[in-house]
């Protein structure tokens, strides 16, 4: 009995918190406990908002544990854009079944939204947008907002449309409140509207939000009909996800699907195949080195420096690669900038190569007292650095052009090419000066 009372109090406390906080609690619980809590929230009509705040994949996993009736009720109370993100994570039959049981109007709305690819403005938008006819007065517009506030995704902006729902202009809440009450909104609206075409890629959407700093932007079709709005919070989610994905992919984790606490076997599944592929790629380097087995056997000192050269190509390529991938993700650079990127990285590679080569050459000379060893190491590292820099900076553009994930493959390929250059120079020159190295 006491335990039940205790639980009730805890639930009450939880219900007072922000849905995002409740979502956080749901994520930290074990699956059965989370489902149990979700049921309790559902009984209090409070399950929709927290699910909307969760990662859609995790939200979908929880929702799938509820029965159909519960799931449908929750879905129909979520913001449509969040609900659709969640539906996208469920198996197709489940989605079909859920949609067939939903209220017709909602089901139609969800179907329309599901038709847009998730990585476009249409896939991000909520159709619950405030669209007003131009003849309304400021006073009437405010009353309309008051009446519909509950169902609207956001009320920061009112969009003015004609009879066919073509977008004519926009007003902010401030514009409305400050206008004289009897002024028609068509007379005070802002006619130069920044819009998002429904098929615009989310990366470009994020760039527009970054540029114009509006809290929401309207989505239109090809003929300028208002379809919905994208709000800044959705865009922040996208930007975070894209940044994480790029980061993970650059370290060889495909499509950012692995989380810190993913089950070990899931992690193995994501990581291992790529690493097995990278080994095959690295066999090229093994082959190159094996051509010089004789040289290495004669001057074992060469072997001591080889790991350094291999390591440095990875480090150097990673620097150029991060800059390129980041630049591509933010839209700062694209395919047309390739010549400029090549010129820049060539120069950077030469300068850094010279400096690093000089540093290593000097150290090798001082350590071993052999100027030839210093020279061989210096030239090898300089060449290695040049190739790693240029390849790290340029390959992402080429792979993106070829529609191969640039973050996943550029690093290993750049490193391998740099290793090949470095080892050919190092061991080739080593063979040339063998007499002086023994
Ligand atoms: P506050 O800054 O205090 O929140 P505000 O009225 O200045 O209120 P902003 O978000 O800064 O609101 O918007 C400034 C202006 O931009 C408003 O007059 C609004 O009509 C206009 N506006 C809003 N959305 C768009 C858009 N998509 N394209 C063009 N103009 C827009
Ligand atoms: Mg302002």
CSV table of C-alpha atoms and ligand atoms in Angstrom, one decimal:
chain,number,residue,atom,x,y,z
A,1,UNK,CA,0.0,0.0,0.0
A,2,UNK,CA,2.7,2.4,1.1
A,3,UNK,CA,4.6,1.7,-2.0
A,4,UNK,CA,1.6,2.5,-4.2
A,5,UNK,CA,1.1,5.8,-2.5
A,6,UNK,CA,4.8,6.5,-2.9
A,7,UNK,CA,4.6,5.8,-6.6
A,8,UNK,CA,1.6,8.0,-7.0
A,9,UNK,CA,3.4,10.9,-5.5
A,10,UNK,CA,6.4,10.3,-7.8
A,11,UNK,CA,4.2,10.2,-10.8
A,12,UNK,CA,2.5,13.5,-9.7
A,13,UNK,CA,5.9,15.1,-9.4
A,14,UNK,CA,7.0,13.8,-12.8
A,15,UNK,CA,3.8,15.2,-14.4
A,16,UNK,CA,4.7,18.7,-13.3
A,17,UNK,CA,8.0,18.6,-15.2
A,18,UNK,CA,8.6,19.6,-18.8
A,19,UNK,CA,7.9,16.8,-21.4
A,20,UNK,CA,11.6,16.9,-22.3
A,21,UNK,CA,12.5,16.0,-18.7
A,22,UNK,CA,10.0,13.2,-18.7
A,23,UNK,CA,11.5,12.0,-21.9
A,24,UNK,CA,14.9,11.9,-20.3
A,25,UNK,CA,13.5,9.7,-17.5
A,26,UNK,CA,11.9,7.4,-20.0
A,27,UNK,CA,15.2,7.0,-21.8
A,28,UNK,CA,17.2,6.1,-18.6
A,29,UNK,CA,14.7,3.4,-17.5
A,30,UNK,CA,14.9,-0.3,-18.4
A,31,UNK,CA,12.6,-1.1,-21.3
A,32,UNK,CA,9.8,-2.8,-19.1
A,33,UNK,CA,9.9,0.0,-16.6
A,34,UNK,CA,9.7,2.6,-19.4
A,35,UNK,CA,6.7,0.9,-20.9
A,36,UNK,CA,5.0,0.8,-17.5
A,37,UNK,CA,5.7,4.5,-17.0
A,38,UNK,CA,4.4,5.3,-20.4
A,39,UNK,CA,1.2,3.5,-19.7
A,40,UNK,CA,0.7,5.5,-16.5
A,41,UNK,CA,1.4,8.7,-18.5
A,42,UNK,CA,-1.1,7.6,-21.1
A,43,UNK,CA,-3.8,7.1,-18.4
A,44,UNK,CA,-3.2,10.7,-17.4
A,45,UNK,CA,-3.3,11.8,-21.1
A,46,UNK,CA,0.3,12.9,-20.8
A,47,UNK,CA,2.3,10.4,-22.9
A,48,UNK,CA,2.2,12.3,-26.3
A,49,UNK,CA,4.5,15.2,-25.5
A,50,UNK,CA,7.3,13.2,-23.9
A,51,UNK,CA,7.4,10.8,-26.8
A,52,UNK,CA,7.6,13.7,-29.2
A,53,UNK,CA,10.7,14.9,-27.3
A,54,UNK,CA,12.4,11.5,-27.5
A,55,UNK,CA,14.6,10.2,-30.3
A,56,UNK,CA,12.1,8.8,-32.8
A,57,UNK,CA,13.7,5.4,-32.8
A,58,UNK,CA,13.5,5.0,-29.1
A,59,UNK,CA,10.0,6.4,-29.0
A,60,UNK,CA,8.9,4.0,-31.6
A,61,UNK,CA,10.4,1.1,-29.6
A,62,UNK,CA,8.3,2.1,-26.6
A,63,UNK,CA,5.1,2.7,-28.6
A,64,UNK,CA,5.4,-0.7,-30.2
A,65,UNK,CA,5.0,-2.2,-26.7
A,66,UNK,CA,1.6,-0.6,-26.1
A,67,UNK,CA,-1.6,-2.0,-27.6
A,68,UNK,CA,-3.1,-0.5,-30.7
A,69,UNK,CA,-5.7,1.6,-28.9
A,70,UNK,CA,-3.2,3.2,-26.6
A,71,UNK,CA,-0.8,3.8,-29.5
A,72,UNK,CA,-3.4,5.5,-31.7
A,73,UNK,CA,-4.6,7.8,-28.9
A,74,UNK,CA,-1.0,8.9,-28.2
A,75,UNK,CA,-0.1,9.4,-31.9
A,76,UNK,CA,-3.2,11.5,-32.5
A,77,UNK,CA,-2.2,13.8,-29.7
A,78,UNK,CA,1.4,14.3,-30.8
A,79,UNK,CA,2.6,17.1,-33.0
A,80,UNK,CA,2.1,15.7,-36.5
A,81,UNK,CA,5.7,16.2,-37.5
A,82,UNK,CA,6.9,14.3,-34.4
A,83,UNK,CA,4.3,11.6,-34.9
A,84,UNK,CA,5.4,11.0,-38.5
A,85,UNK,CA,9.1,10.8,-37.4
A,86,UNK,CA,8.0,8.1,-35.1
A,87,UNK,CA,5.9,6.3,-37.7
A,88,UNK,CA,8.9,6.2,-40.0
A,89,UNK,CA,10.7,4.0,-37.4
A,90,UNK,CA,7.9,1.4,-37.2
A,91,UNK,CA,7.5,-1.6,-39.6
A,92,UNK,CA,5.3,-0.9,-42.6
A,93,UNK,CA,2.5,-3.2,-41.6
A,94,UNK,CA,2.2,-1.6,-38.2
A,95,UNK,CA,2.1,1.8,-39.8
A,96,UNK,CA,-0.6,0.7,-42.2
A,97,UNK,CA,-2.6,-0.8,-39.4
A,98,UNK,CA,-2.3,2.3,-37.2
A,99,UNK,CA,-3.2,4.6,-40.0
A,100,UNK,CA,-6.3,2.6,-40.8
A,101,UNK,CA,-7.5,2.9,-37.3
A,102,UNK,CA,-6.8,6.6,-36.9
A,103,UNK,CA,-9.4,9.3,-37.3
A,104,UNK,CA,-9.7,9.9,-41.1
A,105,UNK,CA,-8.5,13.5,-41.0
A,106,UNK,CA,-5.4,12.7,-39.0
A,107,UNK,CA,-4.7,9.6,-41.1
A,108,UNK,CA,-4.8,11.7,-44.3
A,109,UNK,CA,-2.5,14.3,-42.7
A,110,UNK,CA,0.0,11.6,-41.7
A,111,UNK,CA,-0.1,9.9,-45.1
A,112,UNK,CA,0.5,13.3,-46.8
A,113,UNK,CA,3.5,13.9,-44.5
A,114,UNK,CA,4.9,10.4,-44.9
A,115,UNK,CA,5.0,11.0,-48.6
A,116,UNK,CA,7.8,13.5,-48.2
A,117,UNK,CA,11.3,12.1,-47.8
A,118,UNK,CA,12.3,12.6,-44.1
A,119,UNK,CA,15.4,14.6,-45.1
A,120,UNK,CA,13.5,17.4,-46.9
A,121,UNK,CA,11.6,20.5,-45.7
A,122,UNK,CA,8.4,18.6,-46.4
A,123,UNK,CA,9.5,15.8,-44.1
A,124,UNK,CA,10.3,18.2,-41.3
A,125,UNK,CA,7.2,20.3,-41.5
A,126,UNK,CA,4.1,20.4,-39.4
A,127,UNK,CA,0.9,21.1,-41.4
A,128,UNK,CA,-0.7,22.9,-38.5
A,129,UNK,CA,0.1,26.4,-39.6
A,130,UNK,CA,-1.8,29.6,-39.1
A,131,UNK,CA,-3.1,30.7,-42.5
A,132,UNK,CA,-5.3,33.8,-42.6
A,133,UNK,CA,-7.2,35.5,-45.4
A,134,UNK,CA,-5.9,39.0,-46.3
A,135,UNK,CA,-9.2,40.8,-45.5
A,136,UNK,CA,-9.1,40.0,-41.8
A,137,UNK,CA,-8.3,42.9,-39.6
A,138,UNK,CA,-5.5,42.8,-37.0
A,139,UNK,CA,-8.1,42.4,-34.3
A,140,UNK,CA,-9.8,39.5,-36.1
A,141,UNK,CA,-6.5,37.8,-36.7
A,142,UNK,CA,-5.6,38.0,-33.0
A,143,UNK,CA,-9.0,36.5,-32.1
A,144,UNK,CA,-8.4,33.7,-34.6
A,145,UNK,CA,-5.0,33.0,-33.1
A,146,UNK,CA,-6.6,32.9,-29.6
A,147,UNK,CA,-9.2,30.4,-30.9
A,148,UNK,CA,-6.8,28.0,-32.5
A,149,UNK,CA,-3.7,28.4,-30.4
A,150,UNK,CA,-4.2,24.9,-29.0
A,151,UNK,CA,-3.8,23.0,-32.3
A,152,UNK,CA,-1.2,25.2,-33.8
A,153,UNK,CA,2.5,24.2,-33.8
A,154,UNK,CA,3.6,27.8,-33.2
A,155,UNK,CA,1.9,31.2,-33.2
A,156,UNK,CA,5.0,33.4,-33.7
A,157,UNK,CA,4.0,34.1,-37.2
A,158,UNK,CA,0.7,34.4,-39.1
A,159,UNK,CA,0.8,33.6,-42.8
A,160,UNK,CA,-1.6,35.4,-45.1
A,161,UNK,CA,-3.0,33.4,-48.0
A,162,UNK,CA,-5.4,33.9,-50.9
A,163,UNK,CA,-8.5,31.7,-51.5
A,164,UNK,CA,-6.3,29.0,-53.1
A,165,UNK,CA,-4.0,29.0,-50.1
A,166,UNK,CA,-1.3,30.7,-52.1
A,167,UNK,CA,1.1,32.4,-49.7
A,168,UNK,CA,0.9,36.2,-50.0
A,169,UNK,CA,2.7,37.5,-46.9
A,170,UNK,CA,3.7,37.1,-43.3
A,171,UNK,CA,3.1,38.9,-40.0
A,172,UNK,CA,4.7,38.4,-36.6
A,173,UNK,CA,2.7,38.3,-33.4
A,174,UNK,CA,4.4,41.6,-32.6
A,175,UNK,CA,3.3,43.2,-35.9
A,176,UNK,CA,-0.3,42.1,-35.1
A,177,UNK,CA,-0.4,43.4,-31.6
A,178,UNK,CA,1.2,46.7,-32.5
A,179,UNK,CA,-1.1,47.3,-35.6
A,180,UNK,CA,-4.3,49.4,-35.2
A,181,UNK,CA,-7.0,46.9,-34.5
A,182,UNK,CA,-9.1,47.7,-37.6
A,183,UNK,CA,-6.3,47.6,-40.2
A,184,UNK,CA,-6.6,44.7,-42.7
A,185,UNK,CA,-3.7,42.4,-42.3
A,186,UNK,CA,-3.2,42.4,-46.1
A,187,UNK,CA,-2.2,46.1,-45.7
A,188,UNK,CA,0.5,45.5,-43.1
A,189,UNK,CA,1.9,42.1,-44.0
A,190,UNK,CA,5.4,41.5,-45.1
A,191,UNK,CA,5.3,40.5,-48.8
A,192,UNK,CA,8.9,39.4,-49.2
A,193,UNK,CA,8.5,36.0,-47.6
A,194,UNK,CA,11.4,33.6,-47.2
A,195,UNK,CA,10.0,30.2,-48.0
A,196,UNK,CA,11.2,26.6,-48.0
A,197,UNK,CA,10.3,24.5,-51.1
A,198,UNK,CA,8.9,21.2,-49.9
A,199,UNK,CA,11.6,19.2,-51.5
A,200,UNK,CA,14.5,21.3,-50.2
A,201,UNK,CA,17.2,19.3,-48.4
A,202,UNK,CA,17.4,19.6,-44.6
A,203,UNK,CA,21.0,20.8,-44.8
A,204,UNK,CA,19.9,23.8,-46.9
A,205,UNK,CA,16.9,24.3,-44.6
A,206,UNK,CA,19.3,24.5,-41.7
A,207,UNK,CA,21.4,27.0,-43.6
A,208,UNK,CA,18.4,29.3,-44.2
A,209,UNK,CA,17.4,29.2,-40.6
A,210,UNK,CA,21.0,30.1,-39.7
A,211,UNK,CA,21.0,33.0,-42.2
A,212,UNK,CA,17.6,34.6,-41.5
A,213,UNK,CA,17.1,33.8,-37.8
A,214,UNK,CA,13.4,33.4,-38.0
A,215,UNK,CA,11.8,31.1,-35.4
A,216,UNK,CA,9.8,29.3,-38.1
A,217,UNK,CA,9.7,29.2,-41.9
A,218,UNK,CA,6.8,28.4,-44.2
A,219,UNK,CA,6.9,25.4,-46.6
A,220,UNK,CA,5.4,25.8,-50.0
A,221,UNK,CA,4.8,23.7,-53.1
A,222,UNK,CA,5.9,24.6,-56.6
A,223,UNK,CA,3.0,26.9,-57.1
A,224,UNK,CA,3.5,28.7,-53.9
A,225,UNK,CA,0.7,27.1,-51.9
A,226,UNK,CA,1.3,27.0,-48.2
A,227,UNK,CA,1.8,23.4,-47.0
A,228,UNK,CA,3.1,23.9,-43.4
A,229,UNK,CA,5.8,25.3,-41.3
A,230,UNK,CA,9.2,24.1,-40.1
A,231,UNK,CA,10.1,25.4,-36.6
A,232,UNK,CA,13.6,26.1,-35.3
A,233,UNK,CA,13.5,23.3,-32.7
A,234,UNK,CA,13.1,20.7,-35.4
A,235,UNK,CA,16.0,22.2,-37.3
A,236,UNK,CA,18.2,22.2,-34.2
A,237,UNK,CA,17.5,18.4,-33.9
A,238,UNK,CA,18.5,17.9,-37.5
A,239,UNK,CA,21.7,19.9,-37.2
A,240,UNK,CA,22.7,18.0,-34.1
A,241,UNK,CA,22.0,14.7,-35.8
A,242,UNK,CA,23.9,15.7,-38.9
A,243,UNK,CA,26.9,16.9,-36.9
A,244,UNK,CA,26.9,13.7,-34.9
A,245,UNK,CA,26.6,11.5,-38.0
A,246,UNK,CA,29.5,13.3,-39.7
A,247,UNK,CA,31.6,12.9,-36.6
A,248,UNK,CA,30.8,9.2,-36.2
A,249,UNK,CA,31.2,8.5,-39.9
A,250,UNK,CA,34.6,10.1,-40.0
A,251,UNK,CA,35.7,7.6,-37.4
A,252,UNK,CA,34.2,4.8,-39.4
A,253,UNK,CA,30.8,4.4,-37.8
A,254,UNK,CA,28.2,4.3,-40.6
A,255,UNK,CA,25.2,6.6,-40.6
A,256,UNK,CA,25.6,7.5,-36.9
A,257,UNK,CA,23.4,4.6,-35.9
A,258,UNK,CA,25.4,3.6,-32.9
A,259,UNK,CA,25.0,5.2,-29.5
A,260,UNK,CA,27.3,5.0,-26.5
A,261,UNK,CA,25.2,2.3,-24.8
A,262,UNK,CA,24.2,0.3,-27.9
A,263,UNK,CA,24.3,-3.4,-27.2
A,264,UNK,CA,27.8,-4.8,-27.9
A,265,UNK,CA,26.7,-7.0,-30.8
A,266,UNK,CA,25.0,-4.0,-32.5
A,267,UNK,CA,28.2,-2.1,-32.2
A,268,UNK,CA,30.2,-5.0,-33.6
A,269,UNK,CA,27.7,-5.2,-36.5
A,270,UNK,CA,28.2,-1.6,-37.4
A,271,UNK,CA,31.9,-1.4,-36.9
A,272,UNK,CA,33.4,-4.7,-38.0
A,273,UNK,CA,32.5,-4.9,-41.7
A,274,UNK,CA,34.1,-1.5,-42.4
A,275,UNK,CA,37.3,-2.5,-40.5
A,276,UNK,CA,37.5,-5.7,-42.5
A,277,UNK,CA,37.2,-3.6,-45.6
A,278,UNK,CA,39.9,-1.3,-44.4
A,279,UNK,CA,42.3,-4.2,-43.8
A,280,UNK,CA,41.9,-5.3,-47.4
A,281,UNK,CA,42.7,-1.7,-48.5
A,282,UNK,CA,45.8,-1.7,-46.2
A,283,UNK,CA,47.1,-4.8,-47.9
A,284,UNK,CA,48.3,-2.5,-50.6
A,285,UNK,CA,50.7,-1.0,-48.1
A,286,UNK,CA,51.8,-4.4,-47.0
A,287,UNK,CA,52.5,-5.3,-50.5
A,288,UNK,CA,54.5,-2.1,-51.1
A,289,UNK,CA,56.6,-2.6,-48.0
A,290,UNK,CA,57.2,-6.3,-48.8
A,291,UNK,CA,58.9,-5.1,-52.1
A,292,UNK,CA,61.6,-3.7,-49.8
A,293,UNK,CA,62.0,-6.7,-47.5
A,294,UNK,CA,65.6,-7.0,-48.5
A,295,UNK,CA,66.4,-3.3,-47.7
A,296,UNK,CA,64.7,-3.5,-44.3
A,297,UNK,CA,66.7,-6.7,-43.5
A,298,UNK,CA,69.9,-4.9,-44.3
A,299,UNK,CA,69.1,-1.7,-42.4
A,300,UNK,CA,66.8,-2.5,-39.5
A,301,UNK,CA,66.9,1.1,-38.3
A,302,UNK,CA,64.4,1.8,-41.1
A,303,UNK,CA,61.8,-0.4,-39.5
A,304,UNK,CA,61.9,1.7,-36.4
A,305,UNK,CA,60.7,4.8,-38.3
A,306,UNK,CA,57.9,3.1,-40.3
A,307,UNK,CA,55.2,3.2,-37.7
A,308,UNK,CA,55.7,6.9,-37.3
A,309,UNK,CA,55.2,7.5,-41.0
A,310,UNK,CA,52.1,5.4,-41.1
A,311,UNK,CA,50.7,7.2,-38.0
A,312,UNK,CA,51.4,10.6,-39.4
A,313,UNK,CA,49.5,10.0,-42.6
A,314,UNK,CA,46.4,9.2,-40.5
A,315,UNK,CA,46.8,12.3,-38.4
A,316,UNK,CA,47.5,14.7,-41.2
A,317,UNK,CA,44.7,13.3,-43.4
A,318,UNK,CA,42.2,13.6,-40.5
A,319,UNK,CA,42.9,17.3,-40.2
A,320,UNK,CA,42.3,18.1,-43.8
A,321,UNK,CA,39.3,15.7,-43.9
A,322,UNK,CA,37.5,17.3,-40.9
A,323,UNK,CA,37.8,20.7,-42.5
A,324,UNK,CA,36.5,19.5,-45.8
A,325,UNK,CA,33.6,17.5,-44.4
A,326,UNK,CA,32.6,20.3,-42.1
A,327,UNK,CA,32.8,22.8,-44.9
A,328,UNK,CA,30.6,20.6,-47.1
A,329,UNK,CA,28.1,20.1,-44.3
A,330,UNK,CA,27.6,23.8,-43.6
A,331,UNK,CA,27.4,24.5,-47.3
A,332,UNK,CA,30.5,26.7,-47.1
A,333,UNK,CA,32.1,24.8,-49.9
A,334,UNK,CA,30.7,22.6,-52.7
A,335,UNK,CA,31.9,20.9,-55.9
A,336,UNK,CA,32.5,24.2,-57.7
A,337,UNK,CA,35.0,25.2,-55.1
A,338,UNK,CA,37.2,22.1,-55.7
A,339,UNK,CA,39.9,23.9,-57.7
A,340,UNK,CA,40.3,26.4,-54.8
A,341,UNK,CA,40.4,23.7,-52.2
A,342,UNK,CA,43.0,21.8,-54.2
A,343,UNK,CA,45.2,24.9,-54.5
A,344,UNK,CA,44.9,25.6,-50.8
A,345,UNK,CA,45.6,22.1,-49.6
A,346,UNK,CA,48.5,21.8,-52.0
A,347,UNK,CA,50.1,24.8,-50.4
A,348,UNK,CA,49.3,23.7,-46.9
A,349,UNK,CA,50.6,20.2,-47.6
A,350,UNK,CA,53.9,21.6,-49.0
A,351,UNK,CA,54.4,24.0,-46.0
A,352,UNK,CA,53.5,21.5,-43.4
A,353,UNK,CA,55.4,18.7,-45.2
A,354,UNK,CA,58.6,20.8,-45.3
A,355,UNK,CA,58.3,21.7,-41.6
A,356,UNK,CA,57.4,18.2,-40.4
A,357,UNK,CA,60.1,16.7,-42.6
A,358,UNK,CA,62.7,19.1,-41.3
A,359,UNK,CA,61.6,18.3,-37.7
A,360,UNK,CA,61.8,14.5,-38.1
A,361,UNK,CA,65.0,14.7,-40.2
A,362,UNK,CA,66.7,16.7,-37.5
A,363,UNK,CA,65.5,14.3,-34.7
A,364,UNK,CA,66.5,11.2,-36.7
A,365,UNK,CA,69.9,12.7,-37.3
A,366,UNK,CA,70.4,13.7,-33.7
A,367,UNK,CA,69.2,10.3,-32.4
A,368,UNK,CA,71.3,8.2,-34.7
A,369,UNK,CA,74.1,10.6,-35.7
A,370,UNK,CA,73.5,9.6,-39.3
A,371,UNK,CA,72.7,12.5,-41.8
A,372,UNK,CA,71.5,10.0,-44.4
A,373,UNK,CA,68.9,8.6,-42.1
A,374,UNK,CA,67.7,12.1,-41.4
A,375,UNK,CA,67.5,12.9,-45.1
A,376,UNK,CA,65.5,9.8,-45.9
A,377,UNK,CA,63.1,10.3,-43.1
A,378,UNK,CA,62.6,14.0,-43.9
A,379,UNK,CA,61.8,13.4,-47.6
A,380,UNK,CA,59.5,10.5,-46.8
A,381,UNK,CA,57.5,12.4,-44.2
A,382,UNK,CA,57.3,15.5,-46.4
A,383,UNK,CA,55.9,13.5,-49.3
A,384,UNK,CA,53.6,11.6,-47.0
A,385,UNK,CA,52.3,14.8,-45.5
A,386,UNK,CA,51.7,16.4,-48.9
A,387,UNK,CA,49.7,13.5,-50.2
A,388,UNK,CA,47.7,13.0,-46.9
A,389,UNK,CA,46.8,16.7,-46.9
A,390,UNK,CA,45.7,17.0,-50.5
A,391,UNK,CA,43.9,13.6,-50.4
A,392,UNK,CA,42.2,14.4,-47.1
A,393,UNK,CA,41.0,17.7,-48.4
A,394,UNK,CA,40.0,16.6,-51.9
A,395,UNK,CA,38.7,13.0,-51.7
A,396,UNK,CA,35.5,14.0,-49.8
A,397,UNK,CA,34.5,16.1,-52.7
A,398,UNK,CA,35.1,13.4,-55.2
A,399,UNK,CA,33.4,10.7,-53.2
A,400,UNK,CA,30.4,12.9,-52.6
A,401,UNK,CA,30.2,13.5,-56.4
A,402,UNK,CA,30.3,9.7,-56.9
A,403,UNK,CA,27.5,9.4,-54.3
A,404,UNK,CA,29.8,7.3,-52.0
A,405,UNK,CA,29.6,8.4,-48.4
A,406,UNK,CA,32.6,10.8,-48.2
A,407,UNK,CA,32.9,10.7,-44.4
A,408,UNK,CA,33.2,6.9,-44.4
A,409,UNK,CA,35.7,6.3,-47.1
A,410,UNK,CA,37.8,9.4,-47.6
A,411,UNK,CA,39.9,8.8,-44.4
A,412,UNK,CA,41.0,5.3,-45.1
A,413,UNK,CA,41.7,5.9,-48.8
A,414,UNK,CA,43.6,9.1,-48.1
A,415,UNK,CA,45.7,7.4,-45.4
A,416,UNK,CA,46.4,4.4,-47.6
A,417,UNK,CA,47.6,6.6,-50.5
A,418,UNK,CA,49.7,8.7,-48.2
A,419,UNK,CA,51.2,5.5,-46.6
A,420,UNK,CA,52.1,4.2,-50.1
A,421,UNK,CA,53.8,7.5,-50.9
A,422,UNK,CA,55.6,7.7,-47.6
A,423,UNK,CA,56.8,4.1,-47.7
A,424,UNK,CA,57.9,4.2,-51.3
A,425,UNK,CA,59.9,7.3,-50.6
A,426,UNK,CA,61.3,6.1,-47.3
A,427,UNK,CA,62.2,2.6,-48.4
A,428,UNK,CA,63.1,3.6,-51.9
A,429,UNK,CA,65.6,6.2,-50.7
A,430,UNK,CA,66.6,3.8,-48.0
A,431,UNK,CA,67.5,1.3,-50.7
A,432,UNK,CA,69.4,4.0,-52.6
A,433,UNK,CA,71.4,5.0,-49.6
A,434,UNK,CA,71.6,1.5,-48.1
A,435,UNK,CA,75.4,1.7,-47.9
A,436,UNK,CA,75.2,4.7,-45.6
A,437,UNK,CA,72.5,3.3,-43.4
A,438,UNK,CA,74.0,0.0,-42.4
B,1,LIG,P1,10.5,39.6,-31.8
B,1,LIG,O1,11.8,39.9,-32.5
B,1,LIG,O2,10.3,40.5,-30.6
B,1,LIG,O3,10.3,38.2,-31.4
B,1,LIG,P2,9.5,40.4,-34.3
B,1,LIG,O4,8.1,40.8,-34.8
B,1,LIG,O5,10.6,41.3,-34.5
B,1,LIG,O6,9.3,40.0,-32.8
B,1,LIG,P3,10.9,38.4,-35.8
B,1,LIG,O7,10.9,37.0,-35.6
B,1,LIG,O8,12.2,39.2,-35.4
B,1,LIG,O9,9.7,38.9,-35.0
B,1,LIG,O10,10.5,38.8,-37.3
B,1,LIG,C1,10.7,40.0,-37.8
B,1,LIG,C2,9.9,40.3,-39.0
B,1,LIG,O11,10.1,39.3,-40.0
B,1,LIG,C3,8.4,40.3,-38.7
B,1,LIG,O12,7.9,41.5,-39.2
B,1,LIG,C4,7.8,39.2,-39.6
B,1,LIG,O13,6.7,39.6,-40.2
B,1,LIG,C5,8.9,38.9,-40.6
B,1,LIG,N1,9.0,37.5,-41.0
B,1,LIG,C6,8.7,36.4,-40.3
B,1,LIG,N2,8.8,35.3,-41.0
B,1,LIG,C7,9.2,35.7,-42.3
B,1,LIG,C8,9.6,35.0,-43.5
B,1,LIG,N3,9.5,33.7,-43.6
B,1,LIG,N4,10.0,35.8,-44.5
B,1,LIG,C9,10.0,37.1,-44.4
B,1,LIG,N5,9.7,37.8,-43.3
B,1,LIG,C10,9.3,37.1,-42.2
B,2,LIG,MG1,12.8,40.9,-34.1
